[in-house]
PDB file of N, CA and C in Angstrom:
ATOM      1  N   UNK A 250      -0.595   9.843   0.637  1.00  0.00           N
ATOM      2  CA  UNK A 250       0.600   9.284   0.029  1.00  0.00           C
ATOM      3  C   UNK A 250       0.495   7.768  -0.045  1.00  0.00           C
ATOM      4  N   UNK A 251      -0.021   7.168   1.011  1.00  0.00           N
ATOM      5  CA  UNK A 251      -0.153   5.695   1.004  1.00  0.00           C
ATOM      6  C   UNK A 251      -1.131   5.236  -0.066  1.00  0.00           C
ATOM      7  N   UNK A 252      -2.276   5.909  -0.160  1.00  0.00           N
ATOM      8  CA  UNK A 252      -3.246   5.523  -1.188  1.00  0.00           C
ATOM      9  C   UNK A 252      -2.605   5.582  -2.567  1.00  0.00           C
ATOM     10  N   UNK A 253      -1.928   6.668  -2.841  1.00  0.00           N
ATOM     11  CA  UNK A 253      -1.297   6.844  -4.147  1.00  0.00           C
ATOM     12  C   UNK A 253      -0.199   5.804  -4.378  1.00  0.00           C
ATOM     13  N   UNK A 254       0.566   5.511  -3.342  1.00  0.00           N
ATOM     14  CA  UNK A 254       1.672   4.545  -3.472  1.00  0.00           C
ATOM     15  C   UNK A 254       1.186   3.161  -3.862  1.00  0.00           C
ATOM     16  N   UNK A 255      -0.035   2.820  -3.468  1.00  0.00           N
ATOM     17  CA  UNK A 255      -0.575   1.505  -3.839  1.00  0.00           C
ATOM     18  C   UNK A 255      -1.459   1.582  -5.082  1.00  0.00           C
ATOM     19  N   UNK A 256      -1.449   2.741  -5.737  1.00  0.00           N
ATOM     20  CA  UNK A 256      -2.152   2.864  -7.006  1.00  0.00           C
ATOM     21  C   UNK A 256      -3.600   3.281  -6.922  1.00  0.00           C
ATOM     22  N   UNK A 257      -3.994   3.896  -5.811  1.00  0.00           N
ATOM     23  CA  UNK A 257      -5.383   4.303  -5.676  1.00  0.00           C
ATOM     24  C   UNK A 257      -5.491   5.772  -5.315  1.00  0.00           C
ATOM     25  N   UNK A 258      -6.315   6.476  -6.041  1.00  0.00           N
ATOM     26  CA  UNK A 258      -6.657   7.859  -5.726  1.00  0.00           C
ATOM     27  C   UNK A 258      -8.173   7.969  -5.766  1.00  0.00           C
ATOM     28  N   UNK A 259      -8.774   8.788  -4.897  1.00  0.00           N
ATOM     29  CA  UNK A 259     -10.230   8.881  -4.892  1.00  0.00           C
ATOM     30  C   UNK A 259     -10.756   9.482  -6.195  1.00  0.00           C
ATOM     31  N   UNK A 260     -11.884   8.988  -6.613  1.00  0.00           N
ATOM     32  CA  UNK A 260     -12.548   9.566  -7.777  1.00  0.00           C
ATOM     33  C   UNK A 260     -13.077  10.943  -7.392  1.00  0.00           C
ATOM     34  N   UNK A 261     -13.389  11.789  -8.359  1.00  0.00           N
ATOM     35  CA  UNK A 261     -13.950  13.099  -8.010  1.00  0.00           C
ATOM     36  C   UNK A 261     -15.184  12.998  -7.113  1.00  0.00           C
ATOM     37  N   UNK A 262     -15.994  11.980  -7.307  1.00  0.00           N
ATOM     38  CA  UNK A 262     -17.186  11.807  -6.482  1.00  0.00           C
ATOM     39  C   UNK A 262     -16.848  11.431  -5.036  1.00  0.00           C
ATOM     40  N   UNK A 263     -15.718  10.809  -4.810  1.00  0.00           N
ATOM     41  CA  UNK A 263     -15.330  10.332  -3.481  1.00  0.00           C
ATOM     42  C   UNK A 263     -14.398  11.288  -2.737  1.00  0.00           C
ATOM     43  N   UNK A 264     -13.878  12.289  -3.405  1.00  0.00           N
ATOM     44  CA  UNK A 264     -12.848  13.134  -2.822  1.00  0.00           C
ATOM     45  C   UNK A 264     -13.261  13.784  -1.505  1.00  0.00           C
ATOM     46  N   UNK A 265     -14.482  14.217  -1.376  1.00  0.00           N
ATOM     47  CA  UNK A 265     -14.948  14.858  -0.148  1.00  0.00           C
ATOM     48  C   UNK A 265     -14.952  13.929   1.050  1.00  0.00           C
ATOM     49  N   UNK A 266     -15.027  12.646   0.809  1.00  0.00           N
ATOM     50  CA  UNK A 266     -15.059  11.670   1.899  1.00  0.00           C
ATOM     51  C   UNK A 266     -13.672  11.352   2.451  1.00  0.00           C
ATOM     52  N   UNK A 267     -12.631  11.730   1.729  1.00  0.00           N
ATOM     53  CA  UNK A 267     -11.283  11.364   2.136  1.00  0.00           C
ATOM     54  C   UNK A 267     -10.458  12.529   2.656  1.00  0.00           C
ATOM     55  N   UNK A 268     -11.000  13.716   2.651  1.00  0.00           N
ATOM     56  CA  UNK A 268     -10.297  14.861   3.222  1.00  0.00           C
ATOM     57  C   UNK A 268      -9.233  15.453   2.326  1.00  0.00           C
ATOM     58  N   UNK A 269      -9.146  14.987   1.115  1.00  0.00           N
ATOM     59  CA  UNK A 269      -8.218  15.586   0.167  1.00  0.00           C
ATOM     60  C   UNK A 269      -8.775  15.419  -1.240  1.00  0.00           C
ATOM     61  N   UNK A 270      -8.391  16.323  -2.107  1.00  0.00           N
ATOM     62  CA  UNK A 270      -8.912  16.307  -3.473  1.00  0.00           C
ATOM     63  C   UNK A 270      -8.205  15.255  -4.307  1.00  0.00           C
ATOM     64  N   UNK A 271      -6.882  15.320  -4.302  1.00  0.00           N
ATOM     65  CA  UNK A 271      -6.098  14.381  -5.090  1.00  0.00           C
ATOM     66  C   UNK A 271      -4.675  14.349  -4.550  1.00  0.00           C
ATOM     67  N   UNK A 272      -3.969  13.328  -4.933  1.00  0.00           N
ATOM     68  CA  UNK A 272      -2.562  13.216  -4.549  1.00  0.00           C
ATOM     69  C   UNK A 272      -1.788  14.445  -5.033  1.00  0.00           C
ATOM     70  N   UNK A 273      -2.011  14.836  -6.270  1.00  0.00           N
ATOM     71  CA  UNK A 273      -1.298  15.987  -6.836  1.00  0.00           C
ATOM     72  C   UNK A 273      -1.560  17.252  -6.025  1.00  0.00           C
ATOM     73  N   UNK A 274      -2.802  17.464  -5.604  1.00  0.00           N
ATOM     74  CA  UNK A 274      -3.132  18.651  -4.812  1.00  0.00           C
ATOM     75  C   UNK A 274      -2.441  18.611  -3.453  1.00  0.00           C
ATOM     76  N   UNK A 275      -2.378  17.434  -2.836  1.00  0.00           N
ATOM     77  CA  UNK A 275      -1.715  17.291  -1.543  1.00  0.00           C
ATOM     78  C   UNK A 275      -0.218  17.574  -1.680  1.00  0.00           C
ATOM     79  N   UNK A 276       0.401  17.004  -2.691  1.00  0.00           N
ATOM     80  CA  UNK A 276       1.839  17.197  -2.896  1.00  0.00           C
ATOM     81  C   UNK A 276       2.149  18.664  -3.189  1.00  0.00           C
ATOM     82  N   UNK A 277       1.319  19.299  -3.999  1.00  0.00           N
ATOM     83  CA  UNK A 277       1.525  20.725  -4.285  1.00  0.00           C
ATOM     84  C   UNK A 277       1.382  21.567  -3.017  1.00  0.00           C
ATOM     85  N   UNK A 278       0.378  21.269  -2.193  1.00  0.00           N
ATOM     86  CA  UNK A 278       0.177  22.016  -0.947  1.00  0.00           C
ATOM     87  C   UNK A 278       1.337  21.788   0.016  1.00  0.00           C
ATOM     88  N   UNK A 279       1.819  20.556   0.102  1.00  0.00           N
ATOM     89  CA  UNK A 279       2.945  20.252   0.980  1.00  0.00           C
ATOM     90  C   UNK A 279       4.207  20.964   0.510  1.00  0.00           C
ATOM     91  N   UNK A 280       4.457  20.950  -0.782  1.00  0.00           N
ATOM     92  CA  UNK A 280       5.629  21.646  -1.326  1.00  0.00           C
ATOM     93  C   UNK A 280       5.554  23.143  -1.023  1.00  0.00           C
ATOM     94  N   UNK A 281       4.368  23.717  -1.171  1.00  0.00           N
ATOM     95  CA  UNK A 281       4.191  25.137  -0.866  1.00  0.00           C
ATOM     96  C   UNK A 281       4.414  25.412   0.620  1.00  0.00           C
ATOM     97  N   UNK A 282       3.954  24.500   1.483  1.00  0.00           N
ATOM     98  CA  UNK A 282       4.087  24.686   2.929  1.00  0.00           C
ATOM     99  C   UNK A 282       5.535  24.667   3.397  1.00  0.00           C
ATOM    100  N   UNK A 283       6.388  23.879   2.759  1.00  0.00           N
ATOM    101  CA  UNK A 283       7.782  23.784   3.208  1.00  0.00           C
ATOM    102  C   UNK A 283       8.743  24.646   2.395  1.00  0.00           C
ATOM    103  N   UNK A 284       8.274  25.218   1.307  1.00  0.00           N
ATOM    104  CA  UNK A 284       9.152  26.008   0.431  1.00  0.00           C
ATOM    105  C   UNK A 284       9.793  27.167   1.188  1.00  0.00           C
ATOM    106  N   UNK A 285      11.113  27.187   1.172  1.00  0.00           N
ATOM    107  CA  UNK A 285      11.853  28.282   1.783  1.00  0.00           C
ATOM    108  C   UNK A 285      11.792  28.334   3.300  1.00  0.00           C
ATOM    109  N   UNK A 286      11.349  27.264   3.912  1.00  0.00           N
ATOM    110  CA  UNK A 286      11.201  27.233   5.370  1.00  0.00           C
ATOM    111  C   UNK A 286      12.141  26.209   5.978  1.00  0.00           C
ATOM    112  N   UNK A 287      12.685  26.563   7.110  1.00  0.00           N
ATOM    113  CA  UNK A 287      13.489  25.593   7.851  1.00  0.00           C
ATOM    114  C   UNK A 287      12.579  24.707   8.684  1.00  0.00           C
ATOM    115  N   UNK A 288      11.526  25.299   9.246  1.00  0.00           N
ATOM    116  CA  UNK A 288      10.581  24.570  10.087  1.00  0.00           C
ATOM    117  C   UNK A 288       9.166  24.811   9.577  1.00  0.00           C
ATOM    118  N   UNK A 289       8.311  23.846   9.793  1.00  0.00           N
ATOM    119  CA  UNK A 289       6.958  23.906   9.247  1.00  0.00           C
ATOM    120  C   UNK A 289       6.044  24.869  10.004  1.00  0.00           C
ATOM    121  N   UNK A 290       6.256  25.050  11.310  1.00  0.00           N
ATOM    122  CA  UNK A 290       5.306  25.813  12.115  1.00  0.00           C
ATOM    123  C   UNK A 290       5.931  27.030  12.789  1.00  0.00           C
ATOM    124  N   UNK A 291       6.777  27.733  12.087  1.00  0.00           N
ATOM    125  CA  UNK A 291       7.371  28.933  12.673  1.00  0.00           C
ATOM    126  C   UNK A 291       8.880  28.910  12.625  1.00  0.00           C
ATOM    127  N   UNK A 292       9.467  29.560  13.608  1.00  0.00           N
ATOM    128  CA  UNK A 292      10.921  29.726  13.628  1.00  0.00           C
ATOM    129  C   UNK A 292      11.655  28.698  14.464  1.00  0.00           C
ATOM    130  N   UNK A 293      10.929  27.754  15.061  1.00  0.00           N
ATOM    131  CA  UNK A 293      11.545  26.758  15.927  1.00  0.00           C
ATOM    132  C   UNK A 293      11.128  25.354  15.516  1.00  0.00           C
ATOM    133  N   UNK A 294      11.993  24.409  15.806  1.00  0.00           N
ATOM    134  CA  UNK A 294      11.711  22.999  15.583  1.00  0.00           C
ATOM    135  C   UNK A 294      10.598  22.570  16.537  1.00  0.00           C
ATOM    136  N   UNK A 295       9.567  21.895  16.012  1.00  0.00           N
ATOM    137  CA  UNK A 295       8.442  21.439  16.831  1.00  0.00           C
ATOM    138  C   UNK A 295       8.096  19.997  16.476  1.00  0.00           C
ATOM    139  N   UNK A 296       7.131  19.456  17.192  1.00  0.00           N
ATOM    140  CA  UNK A 296       6.646  18.108  16.894  1.00  0.00           C
ATOM    141  C   UNK A 296       6.111  18.020  15.473  1.00  0.00           C
ATOM    142  N   UNK A 297       5.608  19.133  14.953  1.00  0.00           N
ATOM    143  CA  UNK A 297       5.120  19.135  13.568  1.00  0.00           C
ATOM    144  C   UNK A 297       6.250  18.793  12.602  1.00  0.00           C
ATOM    145  N   UNK A 298       7.457  19.237  12.902  1.00  0.00           N
ATOM    146  CA  UNK A 298       8.604  18.907  12.040  1.00  0.00           C
ATOM    147  C   UNK A 298       8.956  17.437  12.126  1.00  0.00           C
ATOM    148  N   UNK A 299       8.765  16.846  13.297  1.00  0.00           N
ATOM    149  CA  UNK A 299       9.012  15.408  13.424  1.00  0.00           C
ATOM    150  C   UNK A 299       8.060  14.655  12.510  1.00  0.00           C
ATOM    151  N   UNK A 300       6.799  15.028  12.550  1.00  0.00           N
ATOM    152  CA  UNK A 300       5.799  14.334  11.740  1.00  0.00           C
ATOM    153  C   UNK A 300       5.984  14.611  10.249  1.00  0.00           C
ATOM    154  N   UNK A 301       5.972  15.879   9.872  1.00  0.00           N
ATOM    155  CA  UNK A 301       6.078  16.236   8.455  1.00  0.00           C
ATOM    156  C   UNK A 301       7.435  15.810   7.905  1.00  0.00           C
ATOM    157  N   UNK A 302       8.487  16.065   8.666  1.00  0.00           N
ATOM    158  CA  UNK A 302       9.826  15.704   8.203  1.00  0.00           C
ATOM    159  C   UNK A 302       9.993  14.211   8.021  1.00  0.00           C
ATOM    160  N   UNK A 303       9.476  13.431   8.956  1.00  0.00           N
ATOM    161  CA  UNK A 303       9.628  11.980   8.823  1.00  0.00           C
ATOM    162  C   UNK A 303       8.834  11.453   7.633  1.00  0.00           C
ATOM    163  N   UNK A 304       7.669  12.031   7.380  1.00  0.00           N
ATOM    164  CA  UNK A 304       6.885  11.614   6.215  1.00  0.00           C
ATOM    165  C   UNK A 304       7.615  11.957   4.920  1.00  0.00           C
ATOM    166  N   UNK A 305       8.146  13.165   4.845  1.00  0.00           N
ATOM    167  CA  UNK A 305       8.869  13.565   3.638  1.00  0.00           C
ATOM    168  C   UNK A 305      10.128  12.717   3.478  1.00  0.00           C
ATOM    169  N   UNK A 306      10.903  12.578   4.552  1.00  0.00           N
ATOM    170  CA  UNK A 306      12.141  11.793   4.471  1.00  0.00           C
ATOM    171  C   UNK A 306      11.886  10.353   4.072  1.00  0.00           C
ATOM    172  N   UNK A 307      10.903   9.703   4.692  1.00  0.00           N
ATOM    173  CA  UNK A 307      10.563   8.317   4.377  1.00  0.00           C
ATOM    174  C   UNK A 307      10.155   8.177   2.922  1.00  0.00           C
ATOM    175  N   UNK A 308       9.262   9.046   2.477  1.00  0.00           N
ATOM    176  CA  UNK A 308       8.760   8.934   1.115  1.00  0.00           C
ATOM    177  C   UNK A 308       9.805   9.295   0.066  1.00  0.00           C
ATOM    178  N   UNK A 309      10.699  10.211   0.373  1.00  0.00           N
ATOM    179  CA  UNK A 309      11.815  10.478  -0.541  1.00  0.00           C
ATOM    180  C   UNK A 309      12.726   9.255  -0.630  1.00  0.00           C
ATOM    181  N   UNK A 310      13.004   8.666   0.522  1.00  0.00           N
ATOM    182  CA  UNK A 310      13.905   7.506   0.566  1.00  0.00           C
ATOM    183  C   UNK A 310      13.380   6.349  -0.274  1.00  0.00           C
ATOM    184  N   UNK A 311      12.081   6.114  -0.204  1.00  0.00           N
ATOM    185  CA  UNK A 311      11.511   4.975  -0.911  1.00  0.00           C
ATOM    186  C   UNK A 311      10.888   5.342  -2.255  1.00  0.00           C
ATOM    187  N   UNK A 312      11.032   6.594  -2.661  1.00  0.00           N
ATOM    188  CA  UNK A 312      10.571   6.994  -3.988  1.00  0.00           C
ATOM    189  C   UNK A 312       9.063   7.048  -4.154  1.00  0.00           C
ATOM    190  N   UNK A 313       8.347   7.208  -3.046  1.00  0.00           N
ATOM    191  CA  UNK A 313       6.892   7.264  -3.151  1.00  0.00           C
ATOM    192  C   UNK A 313       6.359   8.683  -3.283  1.00  0.00           C
ATOM    193  N   UNK A 314       7.244   9.675  -3.218  1.00  0.00           N
ATOM    194  CA  UNK A 314       6.911  11.031  -3.640  1.00  0.00           C
ATOM    195  C   UNK A 314       8.028  11.494  -4.553  1.00  0.00           C
ATOM    196  N   UNK A 315       7.675  12.405  -5.427  1.00  0.00           N
ATOM    197  CA  UNK A 315       8.680  12.922  -6.358  1.00  0.00           C
ATOM    198  C   UNK A 315       9.686  13.796  -5.621  1.00  0.00           C
ATOM    199  N   UNK A 316      10.897  13.766  -6.104  1.00  0.00           N
ATOM    200  CA  UNK A 316      11.938  14.608  -5.512  1.00  0.00           C
ATOM    201  C   UNK A 316      11.749  16.024  -6.038  1.00  0.00           C
ATOM    202  N   UNK A 317      11.288  16.869  -5.169  1.00  0.00           N
ATOM    203  CA  UNK A 317      11.141  18.291  -5.495  1.00  0.00           C
ATOM    204  C   UNK A 317      12.166  19.058  -4.686  1.00  0.00           C
ATOM    205  N   UNK A 318      12.655  20.160  -5.232  1.00  0.00           N
ATOM    206  CA  UNK A 318      13.640  20.949  -4.476  1.00  0.00           C
ATOM    207  C   UNK A 318      13.136  21.363  -3.095  1.00  0.00           C
ATOM    208  N   UNK A 319      11.844  21.659  -2.984  1.00  0.00           N
ATOM    209  CA  UNK A 319      11.280  22.077  -1.696  1.00  0.00           C
ATOM    210  C   UNK A 319      11.384  20.956  -0.669  1.00  0.00           C
ATOM    211  N   UNK A 320      11.079  19.731  -1.077  1.00  0.00           N
ATOM    212  CA  UNK A 320      11.139  18.590  -0.161  1.00  0.00           C
ATOM    213  C   UNK A 320      12.573  18.283   0.233  1.00  0.00           C
ATOM    214  N   UNK A 321      13.453  18.277  -0.747  1.00  0.00           N
ATOM    215  CA  UNK A 321      14.851  17.948  -0.463  1.00  0.00           C
ATOM    216  C   UNK A 321      15.491  18.991   0.449  1.00  0.00           C
ATOM    217  N   UNK A 322      15.180  20.265   0.231  1.00  0.00           N
ATOM    218  CA  UNK A 322      15.745  21.322   1.075  1.00  0.00           C
ATOM    219  C   UNK A 322      15.217  21.221   2.503  1.00  0.00           C
ATOM    220  N   UNK A 323      13.922  21.004   2.641  1.00  0.00           N
ATOM    221  CA  UNK A 323      13.336  20.887   3.988  1.00  0.00           C
ATOM    222  C   UNK A 323      13.917  19.679   4.710  1.00  0.00           C
ATOM    223  N   UNK A 324      13.960  18.532   4.045  1.00  0.00           N
ATOM    224  CA  UNK A 324      14.472  17.317   4.668  1.00  0.00           C
ATOM    225  C   UNK A 324      15.954  17.449   5.010  1.00  0.00           C
ATOM    226  N   UNK A 325      16.717  18.113   4.167  1.00  0.00           N
ATOM    227  CA  UNK A 325      18.164  18.240   4.439  1.00  0.00           C
ATOM    228  C   UNK A 325      18.420  19.016   5.727  1.00  0.00           C
ATOM    229  N   UNK A 326      17.506  19.880   6.121  1.00  0.00           N
ATOM    230  CA  UNK A 326      17.656  20.604   7.373  1.00  0.00           C
ATOM    231  C   UNK A 326      17.288  19.782   8.602  1.00  0.00           C
ATOM    232  N   UNK A 327      16.665  18.629   8.381  1.00  0.00           N
ATOM    233  CA  UNK A 327      16.211  17.804   9.495  1.00  0.00           C
ATOM    234  C   UNK A 327      16.953  16.480   9.624  1.00  0.00           C
ATOM    235  N   UNK A 328      17.412  15.934   8.526  1.00  0.00           N
ATOM    236  CA  UNK A 328      17.910  14.558   8.537  1.00  0.00           C
ATOM    237  C   UNK A 328      19.125  14.321   9.411  1.00  0.00           C
ATOM    238  N   UNK A 329      19.920  15.333   9.673  1.00  0.00           N
ATOM    239  CA  UNK A 329      21.116  15.143  10.485  1.00  0.00           C
ATOM    240  C   UNK A 329      21.020  15.748  11.879  1.00  0.00           C
ATOM    241  N   UNK A 330      19.806  15.990  12.333  1.00  0.00           N
ATOM    242  CA  UNK A 330      19.633  16.475  13.716  1.00  0.00           C
ATOM    243  C   UNK A 330      20.129  15.394  14.670  1.00  0.00           C
ATOM    244  N   UNK A 331      20.833  15.776  15.725  1.00  0.00           N
ATOM    245  CA  UNK A 331      21.423  14.789  16.635  1.00  0.00           C
ATOM    246  C   UNK A 331      20.420  13.773  17.198  1.00  0.00           C
ATOM    247  N   UNK A 332      19.250  14.203  17.587  1.00  0.00           N
ATOM    248  CA  UNK A 332      18.276  13.263  18.161  1.00  0.00           C
ATOM    249  C   UNK A 332      17.832  12.234  17.121  1.00  0.00           C
ATOM    250  N   UNK A 333      17.672  12.646  15.874  1.00  0.00           N
ATOM    251  CA  UNK A 333      17.287  11.701  14.828  1.00  0.00           C
ATOM    252  C   UNK A 333      18.390  10.690  14.578  1.00  0.00           C
ATOM    253  N   UNK A 334      19.623  11.147  14.580  1.00  0.00           N
ATOM    254  CA  UNK A 334      20.751  10.242  14.382  1.00  0.00           C
ATOM    255  C   UNK A 334      20.855   9.243  15.530  1.00  0.00           C
ATOM    256  N   UNK A 335      20.617   9.702  16.760  1.00  0.00           N
ATOM    257  CA  UNK A 335      20.625   8.791  17.907  1.00  0.00           C
ATOM    258  C   UNK A 335      19.500   7.765  17.793  1.00  0.00           C
ATOM    259  N   UNK A 336      18.332   8.210  17.384  1.00  0.00           N
ATOM    260  CA  UNK A 336      17.202   7.291  17.231  1.00  0.00           C
ATOM    261  C   UNK A 336      17.501   6.256  16.154  1.00  0.00           C
ATOM    262  N   UNK A 337      18.084   6.680  15.046  1.00  0.00           N
ATOM    263  CA  UNK A 337      18.451   5.732  13.992  1.00  0.00           C
ATOM    264  C   UNK A 337      19.461   4.710  14.497  1.00  0.00           C
ATOM    265  N   UNK A 338      20.448   5.170  15.250  1.00  0.00           N
ATOM    266  CA  UNK A 338      21.453   4.254  15.799  1.00  0.00           C
ATOM    267  C   UNK A 338      20.806   3.244  16.736  1.00  0.00           C
ATOM    268  N   UNK A 339      19.872   3.705  17.560  1.00  0.00           N
ATOM    269  CA  UNK A 339      19.177   2.805  18.478  1.00  0.00           C
ATOM    270  C   UNK A 339      18.336   1.788  17.702  1.00  0.00           C
ATOM    271  N   UNK A 340      17.666   2.233  16.659  1.00  0.00           N
ATOM    272  CA  UNK A 340      16.865   1.306  15.851  1.00  0.00           C
ATOM    273  C   UNK A 340      17.749   0.252  15.193  1.00  0.00           C
ATOM    274  N   UNK A 341      18.899   0.677  14.691  1.00  0.00           N
ATOM    275  CA  UNK A 341      19.836  -0.271  14.093  1.00  0.00           C
ATOM    276  C   UNK A 341      20.311  -1.289  15.115  1.00  0.00           C
ATOM    277  N   UNK A 342      20.620  -0.807  16.313  1.00  0.00           N
ATOM    278  CA  UNK A 342      21.074  -1.685  17.391  1.00  0.00           C
ATOM    279  C   UNK A 342      19.997  -2.715  17.724  1.00  0.00           C
ATOM    280  N   UNK A 343      18.761  -2.264  17.885  1.00  0.00           N
ATOM    281  CA  UNK A 343      17.670  -3.171  18.197  1.00  0.00           C
ATOM    282  C   UNK A 343      17.403  -4.143  17.040  1.00  0.00           C
ATOM    283  N   UNK A 344      17.496  -3.645  15.822  1.00  0.00           N
ATOM    284  CA  UNK A 344      17.271  -4.520  14.662  1.00  0.00           C
ATOM    285  C   UNK A 344      18.346  -5.602  14.585  1.00  0.00           C
ATOM    286  N   UNK A 345      19.579  -5.248  14.905  1.00  0.00           N
ATOM    287  CA  UNK A 345      20.652  -6.236  14.839  1.00  0.00           C
ATOM    288  C   UNK A 345      20.478  -7.317  15.899  1.00  0.00           C
ATOM    289  N   UNK A 346      19.816  -6.975  16.994  1.00  0.00           N
ATOM    290  CA  UNK A 346      19.559  -7.952  18.058  1.00  0.00           C
ATOM    291  C   UNK A 346      18.225  -8.655  17.854  1.00  0.00           C
ATOM    292  N   UNK A 347      17.482  -8.208  16.830  1.00  0.00           N
ATOM    293  CA  UNK A 347      16.134  -8.751  16.577  1.00  0.00           C
ATOM    294  C   UNK A 347      15.298  -8.637  17.852  1.00  0.00           C
ATOM    295  N   UNK A 348      15.328  -7.447  18.435  1.00  0.00           N
ATOM    296  CA  UNK A 348      14.724  -7.184  19.732  1.00  0.00           C
ATOM    297  C   UNK A 348      13.216  -7.441  19.757  1.00  0.00           C
ATOM    298  N   UNK A 349      12.591  -7.497  18.617  1.00  0.00           N
ATOM    299  CA  UNK A 349      11.137  -7.707  18.583  1.00  0.00           C
ATOM    300  C   UNK A 349      10.752  -9.173  18.750  1.00  0.00           C
ATOM    301  N   UNK A 350      11.725 -10.070  18.643  1.00  0.00           N
ATOM    302  CA  UNK A 350      11.422 -11.499  18.781  1.00  0.00           C
ATOM    303  C   UNK A 350      11.473 -11.916  20.239  1.00  0.00           C
ATOM    304  N   UNK A 351      10.610 -12.863  20.639  1.00  0.00           N
ATOM    305  CA  UNK A 351      10.656 -13.333  22.025  1.00  0.00           C
ATOM    306  C   UNK A 351      12.002 -13.998  22.337  1.00  0.00           C
ATOM    307  N   UNK A 352      12.425 -13.858  23.557  1.00  0.00           N
ATOM    308  CA  UNK A 352      13.716 -14.458  23.966  1.00  0.00           C
ATOM    309  C   UNK A 352      13.635 -15.946  24.068  1.00  0.00           C
TER     310      UNK A 352
END
């Protein structure tokens, strides 16, 4: 997704070196993986959902992946989980204090 977002996709000759064929193939595979599923790895929320969900949510938010019904449905089941909302609130709190700057 990052390569594509900056305007670069591997040529057919280079595809084997990058672990994926093309951006389109990755997006199609991801859409198929989340289609009709609440969770990516079975019937329970797992760390895989944190990773996949955050990637989908981030990229939907910034428009770096196309809005597909599969992505929107999967993300809608994750975006309002209590722990995610708490983490967002904490990040906002730290950002407002500029917590990353030295005192």
